[in-house]
PDB file of C-alpha atoms and ligand atoms in Angstrom:
ATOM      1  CA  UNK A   7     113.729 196.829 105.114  1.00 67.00           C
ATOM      2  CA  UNK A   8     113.522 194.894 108.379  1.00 74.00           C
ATOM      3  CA  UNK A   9     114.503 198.000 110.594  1.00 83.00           C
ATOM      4  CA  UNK A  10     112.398 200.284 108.704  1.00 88.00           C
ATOM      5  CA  UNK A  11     109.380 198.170 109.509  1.00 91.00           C
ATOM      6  CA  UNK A  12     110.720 198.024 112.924  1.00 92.00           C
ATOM      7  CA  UNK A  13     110.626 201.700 113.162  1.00 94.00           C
ATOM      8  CA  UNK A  14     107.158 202.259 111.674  1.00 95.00           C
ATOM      9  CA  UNK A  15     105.805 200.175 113.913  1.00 94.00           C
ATOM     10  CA  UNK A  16     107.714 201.673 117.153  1.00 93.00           C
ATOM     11  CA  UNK A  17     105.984 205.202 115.409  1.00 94.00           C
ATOM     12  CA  UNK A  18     103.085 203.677 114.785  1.00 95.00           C
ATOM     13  CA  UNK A  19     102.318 202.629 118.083  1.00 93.00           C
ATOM     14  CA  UNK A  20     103.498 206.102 119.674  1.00 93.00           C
ATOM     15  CA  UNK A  21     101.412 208.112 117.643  1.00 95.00           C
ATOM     16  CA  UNK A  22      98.814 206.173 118.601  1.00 94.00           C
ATOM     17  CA  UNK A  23      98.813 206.756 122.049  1.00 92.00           C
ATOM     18  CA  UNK A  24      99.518 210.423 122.410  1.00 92.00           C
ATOM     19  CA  UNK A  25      97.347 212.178 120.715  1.00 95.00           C
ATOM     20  CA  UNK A  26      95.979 214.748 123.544  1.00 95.00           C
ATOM     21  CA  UNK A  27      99.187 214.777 124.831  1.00 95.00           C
ATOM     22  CA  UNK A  28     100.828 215.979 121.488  1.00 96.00           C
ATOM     23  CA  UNK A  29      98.020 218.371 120.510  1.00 96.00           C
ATOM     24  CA  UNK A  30      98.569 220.153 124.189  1.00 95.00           C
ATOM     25  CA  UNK A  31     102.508 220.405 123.969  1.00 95.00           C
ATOM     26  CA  UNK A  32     102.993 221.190 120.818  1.00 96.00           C
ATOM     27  CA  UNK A  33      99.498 222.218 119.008  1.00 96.00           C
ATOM     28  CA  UNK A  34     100.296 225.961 119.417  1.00 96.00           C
ATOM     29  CA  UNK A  35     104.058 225.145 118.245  1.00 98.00           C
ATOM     30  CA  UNK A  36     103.771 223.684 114.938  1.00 98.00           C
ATOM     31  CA  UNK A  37     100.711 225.488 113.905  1.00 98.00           C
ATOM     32  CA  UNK A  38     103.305 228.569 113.286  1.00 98.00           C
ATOM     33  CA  UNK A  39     104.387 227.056 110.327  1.00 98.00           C
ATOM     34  CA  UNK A  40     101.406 226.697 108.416  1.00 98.00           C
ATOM     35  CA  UNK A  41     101.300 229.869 106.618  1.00 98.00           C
ATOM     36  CA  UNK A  42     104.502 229.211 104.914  1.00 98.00           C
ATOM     37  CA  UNK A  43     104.089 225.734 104.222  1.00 98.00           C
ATOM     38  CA  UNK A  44     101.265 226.496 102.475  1.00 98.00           C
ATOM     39  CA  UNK A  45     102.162 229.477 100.675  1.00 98.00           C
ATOM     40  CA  UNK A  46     105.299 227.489  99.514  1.00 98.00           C
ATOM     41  CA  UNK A  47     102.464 225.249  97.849  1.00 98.00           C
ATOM     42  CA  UNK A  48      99.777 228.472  96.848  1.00 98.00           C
ATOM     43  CA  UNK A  49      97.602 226.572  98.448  1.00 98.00           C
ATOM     44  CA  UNK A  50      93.957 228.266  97.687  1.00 97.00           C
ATOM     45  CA  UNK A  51      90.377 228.055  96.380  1.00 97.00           C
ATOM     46  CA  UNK A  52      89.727 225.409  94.218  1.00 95.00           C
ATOM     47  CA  UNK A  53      92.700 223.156  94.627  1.00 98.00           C
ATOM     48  CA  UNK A  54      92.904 219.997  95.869  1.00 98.00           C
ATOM     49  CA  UNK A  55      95.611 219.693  98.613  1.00 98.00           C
ATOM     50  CA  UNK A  56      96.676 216.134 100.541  1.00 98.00           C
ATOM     51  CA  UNK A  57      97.815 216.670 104.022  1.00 98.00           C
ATOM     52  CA  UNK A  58     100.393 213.956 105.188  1.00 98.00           C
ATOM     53  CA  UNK A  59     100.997 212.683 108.890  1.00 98.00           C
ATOM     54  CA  UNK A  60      98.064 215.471 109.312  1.00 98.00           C
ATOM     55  CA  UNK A  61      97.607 214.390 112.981  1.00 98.00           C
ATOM     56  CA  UNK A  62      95.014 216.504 114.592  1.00 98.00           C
ATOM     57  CA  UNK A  63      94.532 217.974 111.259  1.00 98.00           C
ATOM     58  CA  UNK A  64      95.829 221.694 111.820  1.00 98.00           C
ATOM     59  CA  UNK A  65      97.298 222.177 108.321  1.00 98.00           C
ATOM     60  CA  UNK A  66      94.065 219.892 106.851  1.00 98.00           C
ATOM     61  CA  UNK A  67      91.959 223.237 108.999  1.00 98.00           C
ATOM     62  CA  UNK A  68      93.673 225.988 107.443  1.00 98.00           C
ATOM     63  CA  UNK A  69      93.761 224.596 103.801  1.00 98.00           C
ATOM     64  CA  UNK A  70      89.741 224.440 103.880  1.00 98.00           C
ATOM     65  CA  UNK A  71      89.672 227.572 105.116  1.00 98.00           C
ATOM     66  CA  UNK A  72      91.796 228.850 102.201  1.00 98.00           C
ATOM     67  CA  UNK A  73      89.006 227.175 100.288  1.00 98.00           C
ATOM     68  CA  UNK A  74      90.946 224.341  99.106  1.00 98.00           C
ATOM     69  CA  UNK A  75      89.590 220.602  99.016  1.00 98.00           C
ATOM     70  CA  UNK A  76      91.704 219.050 101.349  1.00 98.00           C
ATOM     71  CA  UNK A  77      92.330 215.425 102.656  1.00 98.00           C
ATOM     72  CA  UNK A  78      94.307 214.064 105.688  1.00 98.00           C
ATOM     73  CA  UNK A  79      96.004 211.247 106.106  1.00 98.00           C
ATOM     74  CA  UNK A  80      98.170 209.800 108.873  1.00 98.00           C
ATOM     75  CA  UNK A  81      99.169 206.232 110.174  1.00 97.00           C
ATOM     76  CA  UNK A  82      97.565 206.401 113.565  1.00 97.00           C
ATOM     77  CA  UNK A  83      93.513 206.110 113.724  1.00 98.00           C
ATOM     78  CA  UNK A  84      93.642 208.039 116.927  1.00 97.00           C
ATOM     79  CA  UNK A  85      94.731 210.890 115.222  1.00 98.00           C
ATOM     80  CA  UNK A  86      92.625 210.380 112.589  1.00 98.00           C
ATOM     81  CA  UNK A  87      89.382 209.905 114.601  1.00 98.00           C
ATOM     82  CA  UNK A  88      90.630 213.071 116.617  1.00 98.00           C
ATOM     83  CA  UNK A  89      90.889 214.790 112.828  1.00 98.00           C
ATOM     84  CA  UNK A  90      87.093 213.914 111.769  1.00 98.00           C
ATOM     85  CA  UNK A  91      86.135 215.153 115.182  1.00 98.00           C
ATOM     86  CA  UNK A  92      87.643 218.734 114.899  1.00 98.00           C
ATOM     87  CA  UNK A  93      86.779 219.202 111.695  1.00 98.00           C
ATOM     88  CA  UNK A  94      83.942 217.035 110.433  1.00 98.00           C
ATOM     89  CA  UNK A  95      83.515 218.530 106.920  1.00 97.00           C
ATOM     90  CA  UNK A  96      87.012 217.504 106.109  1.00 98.00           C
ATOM     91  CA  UNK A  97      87.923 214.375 104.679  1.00 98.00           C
ATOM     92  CA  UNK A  98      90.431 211.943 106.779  1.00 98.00           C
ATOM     93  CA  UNK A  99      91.493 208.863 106.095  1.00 98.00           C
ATOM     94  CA  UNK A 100      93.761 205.972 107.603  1.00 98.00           C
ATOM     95  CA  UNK A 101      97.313 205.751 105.318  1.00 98.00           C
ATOM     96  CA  UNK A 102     100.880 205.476 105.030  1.00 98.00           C
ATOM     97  CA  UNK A 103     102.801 208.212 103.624  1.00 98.00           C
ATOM     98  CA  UNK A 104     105.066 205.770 102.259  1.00 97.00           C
ATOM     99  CA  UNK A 105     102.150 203.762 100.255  1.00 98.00           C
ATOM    100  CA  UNK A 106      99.676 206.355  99.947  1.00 98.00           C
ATOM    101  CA  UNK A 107      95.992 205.024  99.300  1.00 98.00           C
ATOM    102  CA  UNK A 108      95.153 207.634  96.230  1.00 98.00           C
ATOM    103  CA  UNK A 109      95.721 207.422  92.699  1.00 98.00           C
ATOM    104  CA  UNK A 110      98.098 209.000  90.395  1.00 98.00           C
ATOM    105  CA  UNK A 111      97.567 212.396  88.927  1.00 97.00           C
ATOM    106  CA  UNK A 112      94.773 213.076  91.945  1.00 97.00           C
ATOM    107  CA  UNK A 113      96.129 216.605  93.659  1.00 98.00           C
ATOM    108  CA  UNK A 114      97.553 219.533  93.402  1.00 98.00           C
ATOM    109  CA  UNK A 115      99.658 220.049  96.309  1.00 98.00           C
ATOM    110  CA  UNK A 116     100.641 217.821  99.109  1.00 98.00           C
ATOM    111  CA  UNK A 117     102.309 218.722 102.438  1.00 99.00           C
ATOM    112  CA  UNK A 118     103.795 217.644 105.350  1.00 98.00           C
ATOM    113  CA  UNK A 119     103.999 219.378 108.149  1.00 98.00           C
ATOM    114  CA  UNK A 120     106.845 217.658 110.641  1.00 98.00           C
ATOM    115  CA  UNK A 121     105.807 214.443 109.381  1.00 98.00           C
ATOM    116  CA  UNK A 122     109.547 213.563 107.502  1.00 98.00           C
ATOM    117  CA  UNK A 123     111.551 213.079 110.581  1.00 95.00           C
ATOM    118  CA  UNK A 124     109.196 210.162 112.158  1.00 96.00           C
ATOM    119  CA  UNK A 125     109.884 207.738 108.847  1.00 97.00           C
ATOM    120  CA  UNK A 126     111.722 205.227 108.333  1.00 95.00           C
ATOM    121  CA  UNK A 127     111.750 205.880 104.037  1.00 96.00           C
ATOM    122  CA  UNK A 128     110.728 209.447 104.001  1.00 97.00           C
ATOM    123  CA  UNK A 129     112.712 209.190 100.404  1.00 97.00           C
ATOM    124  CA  UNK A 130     109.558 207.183  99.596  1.00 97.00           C
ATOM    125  CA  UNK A 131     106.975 209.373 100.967  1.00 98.00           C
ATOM    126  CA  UNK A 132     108.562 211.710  98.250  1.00 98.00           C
ATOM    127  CA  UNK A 133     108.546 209.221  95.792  1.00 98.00           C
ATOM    128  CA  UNK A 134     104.528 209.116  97.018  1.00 98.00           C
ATOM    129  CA  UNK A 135     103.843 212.318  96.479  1.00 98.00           C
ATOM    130  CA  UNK A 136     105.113 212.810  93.213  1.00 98.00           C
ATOM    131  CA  UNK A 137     103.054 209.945  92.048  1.00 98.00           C
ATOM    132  CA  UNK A 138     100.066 211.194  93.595  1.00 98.00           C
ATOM    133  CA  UNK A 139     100.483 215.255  92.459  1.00 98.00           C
ATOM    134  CA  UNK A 140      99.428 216.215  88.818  1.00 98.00           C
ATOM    135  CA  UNK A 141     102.107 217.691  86.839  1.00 97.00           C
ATOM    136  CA  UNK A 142     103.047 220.530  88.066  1.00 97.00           C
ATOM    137  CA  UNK A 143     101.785 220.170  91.600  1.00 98.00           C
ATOM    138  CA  UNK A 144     103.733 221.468  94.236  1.00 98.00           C
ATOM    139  CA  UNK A 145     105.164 219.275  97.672  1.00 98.00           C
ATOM    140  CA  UNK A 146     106.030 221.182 100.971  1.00 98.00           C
ATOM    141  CA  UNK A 147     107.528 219.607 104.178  1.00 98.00           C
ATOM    142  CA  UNK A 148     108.590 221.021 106.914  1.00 98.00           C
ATOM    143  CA  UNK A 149     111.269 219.850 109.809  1.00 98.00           C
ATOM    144  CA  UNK A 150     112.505 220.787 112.624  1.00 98.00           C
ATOM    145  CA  UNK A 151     115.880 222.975 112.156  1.00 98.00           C
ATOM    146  CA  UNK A 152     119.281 221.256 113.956  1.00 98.00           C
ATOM    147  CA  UNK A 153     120.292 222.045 117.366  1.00 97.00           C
ATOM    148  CA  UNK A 154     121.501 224.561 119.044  1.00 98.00           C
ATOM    149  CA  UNK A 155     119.051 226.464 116.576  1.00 98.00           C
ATOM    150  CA  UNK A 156     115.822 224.539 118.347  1.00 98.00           C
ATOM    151  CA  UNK A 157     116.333 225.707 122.117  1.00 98.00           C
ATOM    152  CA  UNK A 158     114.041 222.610 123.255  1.00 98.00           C
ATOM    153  CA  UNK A 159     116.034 219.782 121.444  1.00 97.00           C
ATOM    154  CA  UNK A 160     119.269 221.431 122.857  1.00 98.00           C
ATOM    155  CA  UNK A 161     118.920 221.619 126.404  1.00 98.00           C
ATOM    156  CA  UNK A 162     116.991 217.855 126.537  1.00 97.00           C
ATOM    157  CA  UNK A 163     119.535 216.071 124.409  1.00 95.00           C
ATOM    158  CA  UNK A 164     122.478 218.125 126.163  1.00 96.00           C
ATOM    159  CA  UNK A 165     120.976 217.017 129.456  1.00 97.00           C
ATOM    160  CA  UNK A 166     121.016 213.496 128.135  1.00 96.00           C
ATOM    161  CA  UNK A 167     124.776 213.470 127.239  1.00 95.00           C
ATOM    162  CA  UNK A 168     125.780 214.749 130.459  1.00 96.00           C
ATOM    163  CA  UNK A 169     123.649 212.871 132.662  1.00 97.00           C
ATOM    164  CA  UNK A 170     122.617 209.729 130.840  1.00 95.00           C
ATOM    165  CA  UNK A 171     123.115 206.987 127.868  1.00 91.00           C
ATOM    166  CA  UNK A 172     122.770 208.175 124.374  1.00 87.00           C
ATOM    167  CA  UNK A 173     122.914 204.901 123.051  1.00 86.00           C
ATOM    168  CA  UNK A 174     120.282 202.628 124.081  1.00 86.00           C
ATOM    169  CA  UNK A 175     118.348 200.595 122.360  1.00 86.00           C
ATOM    170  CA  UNK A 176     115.776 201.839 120.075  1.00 88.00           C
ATOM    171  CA  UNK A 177     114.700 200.702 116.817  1.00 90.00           C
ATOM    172  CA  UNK A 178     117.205 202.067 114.236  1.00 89.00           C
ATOM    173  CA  UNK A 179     115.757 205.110 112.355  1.00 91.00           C
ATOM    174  CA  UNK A 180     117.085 207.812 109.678  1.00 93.00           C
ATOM    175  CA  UNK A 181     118.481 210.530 111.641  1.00 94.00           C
ATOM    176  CA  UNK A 182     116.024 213.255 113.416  1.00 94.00           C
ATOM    177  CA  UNK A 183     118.034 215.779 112.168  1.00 97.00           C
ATOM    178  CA  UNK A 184     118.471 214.784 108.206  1.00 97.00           C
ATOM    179  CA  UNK A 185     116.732 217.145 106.846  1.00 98.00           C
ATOM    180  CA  UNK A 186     117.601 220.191 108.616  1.00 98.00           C
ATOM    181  CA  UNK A 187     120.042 220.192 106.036  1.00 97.00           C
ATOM    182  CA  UNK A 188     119.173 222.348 103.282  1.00 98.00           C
ATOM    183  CA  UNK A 189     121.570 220.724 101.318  1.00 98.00           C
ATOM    184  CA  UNK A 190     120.055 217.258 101.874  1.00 98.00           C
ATOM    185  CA  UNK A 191     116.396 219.025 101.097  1.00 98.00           C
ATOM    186  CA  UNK A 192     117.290 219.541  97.968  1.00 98.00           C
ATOM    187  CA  UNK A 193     119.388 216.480  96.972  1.00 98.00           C
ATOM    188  CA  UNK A 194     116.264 214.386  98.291  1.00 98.00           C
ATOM    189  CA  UNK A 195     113.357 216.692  96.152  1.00 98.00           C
ATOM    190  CA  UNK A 196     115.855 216.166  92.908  1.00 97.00           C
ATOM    191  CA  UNK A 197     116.133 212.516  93.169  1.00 97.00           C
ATOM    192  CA  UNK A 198     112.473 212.153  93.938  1.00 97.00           C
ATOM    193  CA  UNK A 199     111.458 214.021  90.659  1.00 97.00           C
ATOM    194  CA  UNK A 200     111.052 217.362  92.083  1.00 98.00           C
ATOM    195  CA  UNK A 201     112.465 220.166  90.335  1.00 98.00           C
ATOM    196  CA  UNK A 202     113.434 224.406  91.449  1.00 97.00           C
ATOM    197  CA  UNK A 203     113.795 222.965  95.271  1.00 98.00           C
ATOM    198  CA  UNK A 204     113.604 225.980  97.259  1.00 98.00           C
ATOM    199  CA  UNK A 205     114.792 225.906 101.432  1.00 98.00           C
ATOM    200  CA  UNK A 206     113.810 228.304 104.127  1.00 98.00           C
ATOM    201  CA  UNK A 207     113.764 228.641 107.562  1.00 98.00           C
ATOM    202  CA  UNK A 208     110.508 229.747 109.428  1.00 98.00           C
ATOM    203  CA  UNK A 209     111.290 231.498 113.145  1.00 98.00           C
ATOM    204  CA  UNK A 210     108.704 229.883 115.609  1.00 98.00           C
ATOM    205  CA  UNK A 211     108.514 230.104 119.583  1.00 98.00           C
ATOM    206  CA  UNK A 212     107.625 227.140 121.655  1.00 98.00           C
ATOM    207  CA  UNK A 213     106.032 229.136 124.677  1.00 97.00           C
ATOM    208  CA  UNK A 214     105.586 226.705 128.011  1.00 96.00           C
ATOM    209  CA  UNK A 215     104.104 227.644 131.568  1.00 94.00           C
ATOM    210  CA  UNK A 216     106.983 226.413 133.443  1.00 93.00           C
ATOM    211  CA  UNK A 217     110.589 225.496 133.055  1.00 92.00           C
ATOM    212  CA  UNK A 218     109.648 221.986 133.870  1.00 95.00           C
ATOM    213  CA  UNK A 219     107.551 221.540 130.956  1.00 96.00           C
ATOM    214  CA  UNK A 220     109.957 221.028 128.801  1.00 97.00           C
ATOM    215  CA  UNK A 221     111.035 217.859 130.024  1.00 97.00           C
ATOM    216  CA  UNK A 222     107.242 216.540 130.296  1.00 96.00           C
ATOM    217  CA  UNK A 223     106.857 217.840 126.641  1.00 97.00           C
ATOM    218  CA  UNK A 224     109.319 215.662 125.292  1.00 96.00           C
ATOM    219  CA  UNK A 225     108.492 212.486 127.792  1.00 95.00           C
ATOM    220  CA  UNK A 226     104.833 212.676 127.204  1.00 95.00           C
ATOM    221  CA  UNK A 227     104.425 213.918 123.677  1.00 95.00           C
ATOM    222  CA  UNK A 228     106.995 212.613 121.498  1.00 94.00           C
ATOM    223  CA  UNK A 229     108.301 208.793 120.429  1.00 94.00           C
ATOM    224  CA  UNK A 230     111.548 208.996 119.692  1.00 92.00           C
ATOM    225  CA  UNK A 231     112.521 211.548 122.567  1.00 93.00           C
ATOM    226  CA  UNK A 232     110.429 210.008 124.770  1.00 94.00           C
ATOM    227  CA  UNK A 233     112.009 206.619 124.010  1.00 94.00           C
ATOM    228  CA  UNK A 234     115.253 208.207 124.308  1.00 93.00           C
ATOM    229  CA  UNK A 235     113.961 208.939 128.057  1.00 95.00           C
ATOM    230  CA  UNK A 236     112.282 205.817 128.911  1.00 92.00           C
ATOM    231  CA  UNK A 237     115.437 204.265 128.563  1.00 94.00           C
ATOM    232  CA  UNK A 238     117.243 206.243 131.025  1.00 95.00           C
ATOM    233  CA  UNK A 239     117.660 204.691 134.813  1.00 95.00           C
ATOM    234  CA  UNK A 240     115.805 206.640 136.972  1.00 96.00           C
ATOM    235  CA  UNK A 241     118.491 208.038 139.021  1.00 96.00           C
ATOM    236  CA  UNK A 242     119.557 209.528 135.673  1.00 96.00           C
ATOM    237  CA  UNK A 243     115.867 210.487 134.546  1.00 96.00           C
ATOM    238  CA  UNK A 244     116.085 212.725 137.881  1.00 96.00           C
ATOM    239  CA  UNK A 245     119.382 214.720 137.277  1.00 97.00           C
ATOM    240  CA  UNK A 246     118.390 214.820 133.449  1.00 97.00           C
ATOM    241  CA  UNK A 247     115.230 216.405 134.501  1.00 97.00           C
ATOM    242  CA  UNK A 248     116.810 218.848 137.197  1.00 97.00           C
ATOM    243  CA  UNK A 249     119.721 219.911 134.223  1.00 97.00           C
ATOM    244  CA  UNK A 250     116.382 220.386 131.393  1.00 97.00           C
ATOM    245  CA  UNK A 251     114.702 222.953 134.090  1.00 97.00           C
ATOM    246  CA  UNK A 252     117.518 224.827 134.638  1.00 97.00           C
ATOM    247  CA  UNK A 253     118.632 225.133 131.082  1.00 97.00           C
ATOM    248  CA  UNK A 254     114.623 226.094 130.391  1.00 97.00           C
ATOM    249  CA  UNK A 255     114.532 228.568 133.465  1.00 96.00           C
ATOM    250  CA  UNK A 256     117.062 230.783 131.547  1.00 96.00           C
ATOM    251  CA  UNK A 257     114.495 231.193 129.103  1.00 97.00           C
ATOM    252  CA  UNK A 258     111.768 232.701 131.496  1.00 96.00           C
ATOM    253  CA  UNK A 259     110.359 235.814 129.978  1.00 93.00           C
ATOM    254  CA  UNK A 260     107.761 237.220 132.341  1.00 92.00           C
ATOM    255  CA  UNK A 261     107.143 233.816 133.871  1.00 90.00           C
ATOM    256  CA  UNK A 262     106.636 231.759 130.362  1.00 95.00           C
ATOM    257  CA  UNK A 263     109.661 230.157 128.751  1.00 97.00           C
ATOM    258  CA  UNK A 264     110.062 230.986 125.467  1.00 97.00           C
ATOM    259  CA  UNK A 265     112.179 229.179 123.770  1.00 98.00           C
ATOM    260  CA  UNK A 266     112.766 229.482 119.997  1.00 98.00           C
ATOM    261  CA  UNK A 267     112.475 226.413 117.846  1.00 98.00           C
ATOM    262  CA  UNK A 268     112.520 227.172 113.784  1.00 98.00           C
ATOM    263  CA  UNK A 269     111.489 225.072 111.403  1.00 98.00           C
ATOM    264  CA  UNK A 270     113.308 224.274 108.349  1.00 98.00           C
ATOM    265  CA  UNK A 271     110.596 224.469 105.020  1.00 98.00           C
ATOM    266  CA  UNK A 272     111.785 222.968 101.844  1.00 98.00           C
ATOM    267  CA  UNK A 273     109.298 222.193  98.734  1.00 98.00           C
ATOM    268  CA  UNK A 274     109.251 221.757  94.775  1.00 98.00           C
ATOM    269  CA  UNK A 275     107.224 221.239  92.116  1.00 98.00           C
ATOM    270  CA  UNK A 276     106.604 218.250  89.920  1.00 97.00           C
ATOM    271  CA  UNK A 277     107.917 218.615  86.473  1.00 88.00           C
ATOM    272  CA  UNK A 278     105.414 219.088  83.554  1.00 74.00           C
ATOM    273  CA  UNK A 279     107.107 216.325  81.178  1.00 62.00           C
TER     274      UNK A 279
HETATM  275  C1  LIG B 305     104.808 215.342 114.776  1.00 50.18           C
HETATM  276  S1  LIG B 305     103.219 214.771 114.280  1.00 50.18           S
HETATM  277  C2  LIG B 305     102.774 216.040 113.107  1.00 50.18           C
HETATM  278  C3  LIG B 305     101.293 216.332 113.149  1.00 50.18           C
HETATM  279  C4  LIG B 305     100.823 217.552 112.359  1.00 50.18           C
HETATM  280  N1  LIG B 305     101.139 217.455 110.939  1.00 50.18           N
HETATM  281  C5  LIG B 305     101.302 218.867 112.906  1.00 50.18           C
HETATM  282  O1  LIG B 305     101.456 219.789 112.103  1.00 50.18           O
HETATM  283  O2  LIG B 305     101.493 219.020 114.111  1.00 50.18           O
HETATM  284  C6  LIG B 305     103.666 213.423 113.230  1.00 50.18           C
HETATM  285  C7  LIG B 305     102.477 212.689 112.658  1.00 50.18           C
HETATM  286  O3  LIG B 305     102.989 211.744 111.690  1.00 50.18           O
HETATM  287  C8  LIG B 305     102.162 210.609 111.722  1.00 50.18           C
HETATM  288  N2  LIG B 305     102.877 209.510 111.065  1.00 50.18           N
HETATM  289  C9  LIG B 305     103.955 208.813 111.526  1.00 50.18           C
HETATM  290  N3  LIG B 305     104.341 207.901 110.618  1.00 50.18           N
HETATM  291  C10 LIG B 305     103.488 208.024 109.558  1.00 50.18           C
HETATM  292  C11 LIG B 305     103.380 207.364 108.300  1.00 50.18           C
HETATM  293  N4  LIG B 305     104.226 206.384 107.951  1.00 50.18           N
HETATM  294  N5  LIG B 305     102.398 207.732 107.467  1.00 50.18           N
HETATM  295  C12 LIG B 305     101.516 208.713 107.808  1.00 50.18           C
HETATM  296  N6  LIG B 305     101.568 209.378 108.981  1.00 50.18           N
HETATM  297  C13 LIG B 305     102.555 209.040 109.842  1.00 50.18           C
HETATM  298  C14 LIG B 305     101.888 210.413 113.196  1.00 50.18           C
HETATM  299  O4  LIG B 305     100.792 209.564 113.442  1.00 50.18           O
HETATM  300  C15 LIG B 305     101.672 211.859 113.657  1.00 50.18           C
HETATM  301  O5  LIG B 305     100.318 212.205 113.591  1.00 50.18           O
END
């Protein structure tokens, strides 16, 4: 319980001060998933849909426009101010996904779109959004898929093992890579209440200006990466950012790197009984 608390607050505090920074590295990145995440969900007029760790509020966007009701939540205000500011007819509030400030029985879907991987109980965000869906509602989350599959976590963590320390000290959090897993996606939705769990993978392309932007990406729009870097000496930070732009530069197409970086979907639906 300790190190979970440990973690949310190492999270909290992150998310809370990159929120420009995040929307400009990865805005046009994660955005590619929406479509599936909410079709896995039917997400459409009339429903009311809760988006969790919504961030800048891209999923919250394209829900509305569907003509669902939607809410937003997320832990850090920043991104919720930068939510109501975007999109000022959508509702956004200040929560936890793990203690969810709604009342049973109140939607009918809820999503998550790479929100899993930055909690420290995402079991109990699950646990959350089956209390919160009617019966029958559908959840959707979506993570990133495992390395060497996503191109950008490969070369930067690859380029950590060679040229720095892997094990610093951080605040101890479920693994980044958990569920990836299909397997583990469906275990999880089953012993949260969830049942016909269903697992894709979405293909998505992170697109950068410059092989170097990689590295800046991941040191000036992430936490737990970027903590991972902040830890490094400098003399290390310098051959760890020389190996990242030469692993990127391979995937110059045209002068932009493309580099692809799927997403793994998994959802299910809450059981009428
Ligand atoms: C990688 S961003 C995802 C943002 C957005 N959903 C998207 O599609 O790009 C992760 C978000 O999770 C939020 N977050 C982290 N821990 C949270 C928690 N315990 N409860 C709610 N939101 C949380 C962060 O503030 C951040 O906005």
């Amino acid at each position: 319980m300790m190190a979970s608390k440990q973690f949310k607050a190492f999270e909290h505090a992150g998310w809370e001060s990159v929120v420009s920074e995040y929307d400009a590295a990865f805005g046009h990145l994660t955005i590619q998933a929406i479509g599936p995440l909410l079709d896995a969900v039917g997400a459409g007029r009339g429903m009311r849909l809760l988006d969790v760790a919504t961030g800048p509020g891209y999923v919250a966007a394209e829900a509305a426009k569907r003509g669902a009701g939607v809410v937003g939540v997320d832990l850090s205000a920043p991104m919720v101010a930068e939510g109501r500011r975007r999109h000022p007819t959508i509702e956004f509030r200040e929560g936890d996904a793990e203690a969810l400030p709604f009342p049973a029985d109140s939607f009918d879907a809820v999503v998550m779109n790479f929100g899993m991987l930055h909690l420290g109980r995402p079991d109990e965000a699950l646990v959350e959004a089956h209390r919160v869906l009617r019966p029958g509602g559908r959840v959707a989350f979506t993570v990133w898929a495992k390395p060497p599959e996503t191109v950008g976590f490969d070369i930067v963590l690859r380029a950590i093992q060679a040229h720095g320390n892997t094990s610093v000290p951080l605040p101890e959090g479920p693994p980044f890579f958990r569920f990836s897993e299909p397997e583990e996606c469906v275990q999880t939705l089953h012993a949260t209440g969830f049942a016909h769990p269903r697992v894709t993978t979405v293909p998505q392309c992170w697109c950068l200006p410059a092989p170097d932007a990689l590295f800046e990406a991941m040191r000036g729009a992430t936490v737990r990466t970027a903590g991972l870097l902040r830890a490094q000496t400098d003399r290390a930070l310098d051959a760890i950012r020389t190996a990242v732009r030469a692993a990127a530069s391979a995937y110059s197409r045209d002068g932009i790197i493309e580099l692809p970086m799927p997403a793994v979907l998994a959802s299910g639906v809450k059981s009428d009984s």
